[in-house]
Amino acid sequence: MRRAVDLAARGLGSTSPNPVVGCVVTDTAGNVVGEGWHERAGGPHAEVHALRAAGEAARGGTAYVTLEPCNHTGRTGPCAQALVEAGVSRVVYAVPDPNPQASGGAATLRAAGVAVTGGLLEAEAEAGNIAWLTSVRLGRPHVTWKYAATLDGRSAAADGSSRWITSAASRADVHRLRAESDAVLVGAGTLRTDDPHLAVRGIDGATQPLRVALDPRASVLPTARILDDAAPTLLVVAEDADTRHLPAGTQLLRLPLRDGRIGVHDLLGRLYARGVRSVLLEGGPTLAGAFLEGGAVDRVVGYLAPALLGAGPAALADAGVTNIAQALRLDLTEAVRLGPDLRITAVPTTVPKEH
């Protein structure tokens, strides 16, 4: 099962709106005879890849799958039925499928006489598929807020300069995060000050994420790097924004303003409807504060550089916290050294909000 979890991770960034899934098939003697993972949306599922590799050796064997085999016909057939037809005698899965349209695979297998066990390495498999699972459970994309800061929490110096706070190793790791995400999101302030590109670089075969710019007044310059053709771009503007200065063909999403701002959950709901299941929030402190205040951050990834500035903007602006009792508490899940920097990964201890 641990091998299946590793295989599933190979699909990160290319399977949306489907989950990442890995599968390992063993024969009657327990030897591995087939492996597979869900490689892309619309393509064969992990079980099908593994069963094809195993051939007749799957008959009487065991299939280890990171997610309960699906039980519905979409662009591909039901994996539960494929396992039955292959003649496997036992299926072990890690995470039950929360999608009501696809769940029930375990019951179908049992009805066909296949022994089924669930919950093996469930926590590990869930962590690897957390973006899709969150999106199914909450009806909105999973959101990761990524930021870079000095040890004293500054995202830029007093004069606004910020290149580069962190090392080349940390910046390369951010491209991995982008490649694993369906969309990368920034706000108008970041557009103006940084002119970010947001496309994935340095990762062969990466699927470019949707670049999303939250710019209510459509203040972005027509020459902005985010408007090039390196990756798809969606500009989110107010309903009455003047966009005549933008290049022809610019994708626009018009949303109503709430108290002068586009609502976080309004935006996430529309992105979900477009098939986006994971968002990497790379915006500045104001946008991050709005998402945190809205209960719409599911994971925090902070790149901390061993440097001190003493002044300059903080990594996070107002998040609706007025006293220590309201502090947004996190569970630290990982701390990794990247060159001279430290990458901290944490998740909120409170339950995230539904759309």
XYZ file of C-alpha atoms in Angstrom:
355
model
C 0.000 0.000 0.000
C 2.851 2.380 0.715
C 4.099 1.768 -2.831
C 0.603 2.549 -4.104
C 0.651 5.837 -2.180
C 3.981 6.714 -3.813
C 2.585 5.860 -7.247
C -0.492 8.014 -6.686
C 1.708 11.084 -6.106
C 2.932 10.845 -9.693
C -0.466 12.066 -10.844
C -0.425 15.298 -8.829
C -1.226 18.213 -11.106
C -2.521 16.181 -14.067
C -5.642 14.320 -12.915
C -8.001 17.116 -11.902
C -10.943 17.125 -11.443
C -10.285 13.472 -10.606
C -8.350 12.182 -7.577
C -4.805 10.882 -7.559
C -4.862 7.108 -7.112
C -2.221 4.390 -7.045
C -2.653 0.627 -7.343
C -0.398 -2.408 -6.844
C -1.493 -5.945 -7.809
C 0.114 -9.056 -6.333
C -0.321 -12.664 -7.455
C -1.430 -15.624 -5.362
C 2.077 -15.915 -3.904
C 2.215 -12.221 -2.909
C 4.600 -11.167 -5.684
C 4.038 -7.775 -7.309
C 2.820 -8.379 -10.868
C 1.290 -5.018 -11.786
C 1.476 -1.350 -10.850
C -0.338 1.731 -12.034
C -1.566 5.190 -11.186
C -4.178 7.550 -12.556
C -2.083 9.560 -15.001
C -4.563 12.070 -16.432
C -8.237 12.958 -16.341
C -10.166 10.994 -18.939
C -7.509 8.279 -19.076
C -7.555 4.814 -17.495
C -7.738 4.682 -13.733
C -4.956 3.266 -11.580
C -6.595 -0.155 -11.241
C -6.900 -0.552 -15.004
C -3.228 0.275 -15.564
C -2.174 -2.192 -12.858
C -4.467 -4.974 -14.096
C -3.220 -4.565 -17.665
C 0.346 -4.905 -16.432
C -0.545 -7.969 -14.376
C -2.533 -9.796 -17.035
C -3.595 -13.322 -16.045
C -1.307 -13.173 -12.998
C -3.951 -10.999 -11.302
C -6.401 -13.917 -11.117
C -6.665 -15.028 -7.503
C -4.384 -12.203 -6.391
C -4.771 -9.021 -4.369
C -5.176 -5.396 -5.455
C -3.951 -2.631 -3.121
C -5.594 0.705 -3.975
C -5.225 4.089 -2.279
C -8.903 4.993 -2.843
C -11.974 2.768 -2.747
C -12.463 1.525 -6.340
C -15.056 3.603 -8.166
C -18.488 2.218 -8.908
C -19.717 4.435 -11.718
C -19.265 4.889 -15.440
C -17.997 8.283 -16.516
C -15.348 8.826 -19.172
C -14.044 5.414 -18.071
C -15.766 2.308 -16.751
C -16.205 1.310 -13.084
C -12.992 0.002 -11.555
C -14.892 -2.280 -9.169
C -16.234 -4.211 -12.149
C -12.795 -4.314 -13.791
C -11.361 -5.920 -10.655
C -14.148 -8.495 -10.604
C -13.603 -9.354 -14.270
C -9.860 -9.692 -13.693
C -10.564 -12.357 -11.093
C -8.786 -10.831 -8.106
C -9.774 -12.536 -4.877
C -9.029 -9.653 -2.494
C -9.031 -5.860 -2.601
C -7.420 -3.698 0.063
C -8.060 0.048 -0.100
C -6.900 2.947 2.053
C -9.538 5.715 1.885
C -13.298 5.284 1.363
C -14.614 7.283 -1.592
C -16.621 10.299 -0.303
C -18.035 11.053 -3.752
C -21.666 9.844 -3.753
C -21.547 9.419 -7.538
C -18.645 6.978 -7.398
C -18.852 5.315 -3.976
C -20.152 1.806 -3.383
C -17.269 0.010 -5.042
C -16.535 -2.005 -1.907
C -20.125 -3.245 -1.735
C -20.067 -4.232 -5.407
C -16.851 -6.186 -4.885
C -18.210 -7.984 -1.840
C -21.400 -8.861 -3.706
C -19.217 -10.508 -6.371
C -17.438 -12.620 -3.750
C -14.277 -10.527 -3.476
C -12.810 -10.096 0.028
C -12.524 -6.376 0.792
C -10.598 -4.558 3.533
C -10.545 -0.786 3.978
C -8.489 1.667 6.005
C -4.941 0.385 5.452
C -2.538 3.375 5.680
C -5.594 5.622 5.462
C -3.866 8.674 6.949
C -0.942 8.485 4.511
C -3.186 7.993 1.491
C -5.510 10.790 2.603
C -2.592 13.205 2.986
C -1.470 12.504 -0.574
C -4.974 13.025 -1.975
C -6.068 15.802 0.385
C -6.802 18.388 -2.312
C -9.372 16.233 -4.089
C -10.858 14.900 -0.862
C -11.265 18.437 0.504
C -12.936 19.612 -2.684
C -15.467 16.755 -2.579
C -16.239 17.250 1.104
C -16.501 21.051 1.060
C -17.656 21.810 -2.474
C -14.763 24.207 -3.081
C -11.095 23.876 -4.062
C -8.457 22.983 -1.491
C -6.360 26.111 -0.787
C -2.667 26.198 0.068
C -1.284 29.561 1.164
C 2.385 29.815 0.289
C 4.572 32.658 1.478
C 8.247 33.554 1.872
C 9.525 35.600 4.781
C 12.498 36.434 6.952
C 12.745 35.021 10.460
C 11.134 38.195 11.763
C 8.152 37.690 9.476
C 8.880 40.294 6.797
C 7.876 39.633 3.192
C 9.834 42.613 1.843
C 12.209 45.333 2.984
C 11.120 48.841 3.985
C 11.683 50.096 0.425
C 9.476 47.294 -0.989
C 12.301 45.198 -2.407
C 11.815 41.446 -1.960
C 14.048 39.692 -4.514
C 15.270 37.462 -3.208
C 14.321 36.769 0.400
C 14.693 33.017 0.048
C 17.206 30.836 -1.756
C 17.165 29.293 -5.228
C 16.325 25.944 -3.623
C 13.165 27.383 -2.076
C 12.143 29.095 -5.297
C 12.555 25.839 -7.211
C 10.357 24.114 -4.646
C 7.620 26.669 -5.268
C 7.535 25.564 -8.902
C 6.855 22.033 -7.645
C 3.898 23.382 -5.669
C 2.624 25.170 -8.761
C 2.953 22.048 -10.871
C 0.883 20.104 -8.322
C -1.898 22.729 -8.303
C -4.792 23.345 -10.659
C -4.636 27.106 -10.195
C -2.246 29.741 -8.860
C -3.872 32.859 -7.406
C -2.618 36.406 -6.784
C -4.279 39.729 -6.096
C -4.096 43.169 -7.644
C -1.385 44.379 -5.258
C 0.974 41.593 -6.241
C 0.215 42.239 -9.912
C 1.220 45.875 -9.544
C 4.339 45.476 -7.417
C 5.820 42.192 -8.663
C 4.426 41.640 -12.193
C 4.541 37.862 -11.507
C 4.629 35.263 -14.259
C 3.270 32.340 -12.210
C 3.962 29.678 -14.837
C 5.844 26.503 -13.916
C 9.501 26.448 -14.897
C 12.193 23.812 -14.524
C 9.866 20.784 -14.293
C 9.750 18.604 -17.398
C 6.282 17.567 -18.538
C 4.480 19.735 -15.987
C 0.881 20.683 -16.666
C 0.665 24.455 -16.440
C -1.834 25.601 -13.799
C -4.504 28.182 -14.454
C -3.101 31.584 -13.487
C -5.832 33.498 -11.633
C -5.529 37.216 -10.917
C -8.047 38.784 -8.531
C -8.180 42.335 -9.907
C -11.604 43.956 -9.255
C -10.866 47.198 -11.129
C -8.997 45.472 -13.981
C -5.961 47.614 -13.209
C -3.533 45.117 -14.727
C -1.429 46.482 -17.559
C -1.950 44.869 -20.979
C 1.792 44.128 -21.026
C 1.715 42.196 -17.731
C 3.633 38.930 -17.835
C 0.638 37.009 -16.529
C -1.190 37.774 -19.791
C 1.312 35.956 -22.022
C 0.626 32.542 -23.576
C 2.937 30.482 -21.337
C -0.060 29.228 -19.350
C -3.814 29.888 -19.292
C -4.917 32.980 -17.365
C -8.217 34.003 -15.792
C -8.688 37.627 -14.744
C -11.312 38.034 -12.015
C -12.899 41.489 -12.077
C -15.922 43.351 -10.731
C -19.108 43.214 -12.775
C -18.713 46.831 -13.909
C -14.930 46.825 -14.478
C -13.681 48.464 -17.673
C -11.624 45.826 -19.509
C -11.379 47.452 -22.930
C -7.626 47.988 -22.540
C -6.916 44.271 -22.176
C -5.667 42.098 -25.043
C -8.319 40.425 -27.145
C -9.128 36.945 -25.913
C -8.335 37.637 -22.240
C -10.415 35.246 -20.143
C -12.607 37.193 -17.722
C -14.691 36.176 -14.741
C -16.982 38.954 -13.539
C -18.178 38.729 -9.937
C -20.173 41.073 -7.697
C -18.418 43.118 -5.036
C -19.245 42.596 -1.363
C -18.236 45.548 0.823
C -15.963 46.657 -1.998
C -14.276 43.269 -2.370
C -14.868 40.106 -4.338
C -16.001 37.430 -1.908
C -13.509 34.649 -1.225
C -16.144 31.927 -1.345
C -17.808 33.454 -4.410
C -14.495 33.110 -6.201
C -13.774 29.598 -4.935
C -17.261 28.428 -5.896
C -16.804 29.649 -9.464
C -13.349 28.085 -9.716
C -14.771 24.788 -8.442
C -17.434 24.946 -11.161
C -14.620 25.270 -13.712
C -13.051 22.011 -12.478
C -10.415 23.583 -10.224
C -9.823 21.339 -7.216
C -6.632 22.853 -5.781
C -5.492 26.468 -5.507
C -2.035 27.748 -4.611
C -2.486 31.173 -3.033
C 0.617 33.205 -3.843
C -0.888 36.612 -3.259
C 0.349 39.209 -0.815
C -0.508 39.755 2.850
C -3.907 41.387 2.205
C -5.275 38.578 0.075
C -3.883 35.961 2.456
C -5.606 37.729 5.345
C -8.935 37.711 3.523
C -8.690 33.979 2.849
C -7.710 33.187 6.426
C -10.496 35.360 7.810
C -12.911 33.535 5.510
C -11.796 30.147 6.804
C -10.645 29.209 3.321
C -7.029 28.161 3.914
C -6.491 24.407 4.253
C -2.693 24.330 4.333
C 0.096 26.833 4.977
C 3.550 26.437 3.422
C 6.034 29.003 4.687
C 9.579 29.420 3.371
C 11.629 31.051 6.120
C 14.987 32.620 5.310
C 17.683 33.056 7.980
C 17.610 36.838 7.624
C 16.272 39.818 9.587
C 14.855 43.060 8.192
C 13.287 44.746 11.199
C 10.947 46.800 9.011
C 8.838 46.339 5.903
C 5.503 44.633 5.219
C 4.594 41.565 7.235
C 3.843 38.280 5.489
C 0.248 38.447 6.712
C -2.098 41.417 7.028
C -5.383 41.680 8.915
C -7.035 38.266 9.191
C -9.824 39.314 11.552
C -7.852 38.457 14.694
C -8.138 41.044 17.458
C -6.880 39.169 20.523
C -4.691 36.202 21.389
C -7.709 33.957 22.005
C -8.675 34.370 18.350
C -5.254 33.356 17.038
C -5.460 30.968 14.093
C -3.786 27.894 15.531
C -2.005 25.418 13.270
C -0.723 21.866 13.496
C 2.853 21.621 12.243
C 3.069 18.655 9.860
C 6.537 19.070 8.353
C 9.764 21.033 8.667
C 12.348 20.605 5.899
C 15.691 22.297 5.262
C 16.008 23.702 1.722
C 19.496 25.083 1.250
C 19.825 27.778 3.946
C 16.045 28.065 4.354
C 13.406 26.208 6.315
C 10.124 25.094 4.742
C 7.337 24.826 7.316
C 4.075 23.058 6.446
C 1.077 23.343 8.741
C -2.693 22.877 8.684
C -5.376 24.766 10.640
C -6.665 23.066 13.767
C -10.170 24.403 13.114
C -12.536 22.854 10.592
C -12.379 24.721 7.237
C -15.551 26.310 5.902
C -17.758 24.979 3.133
C -18.744 27.046 0.141
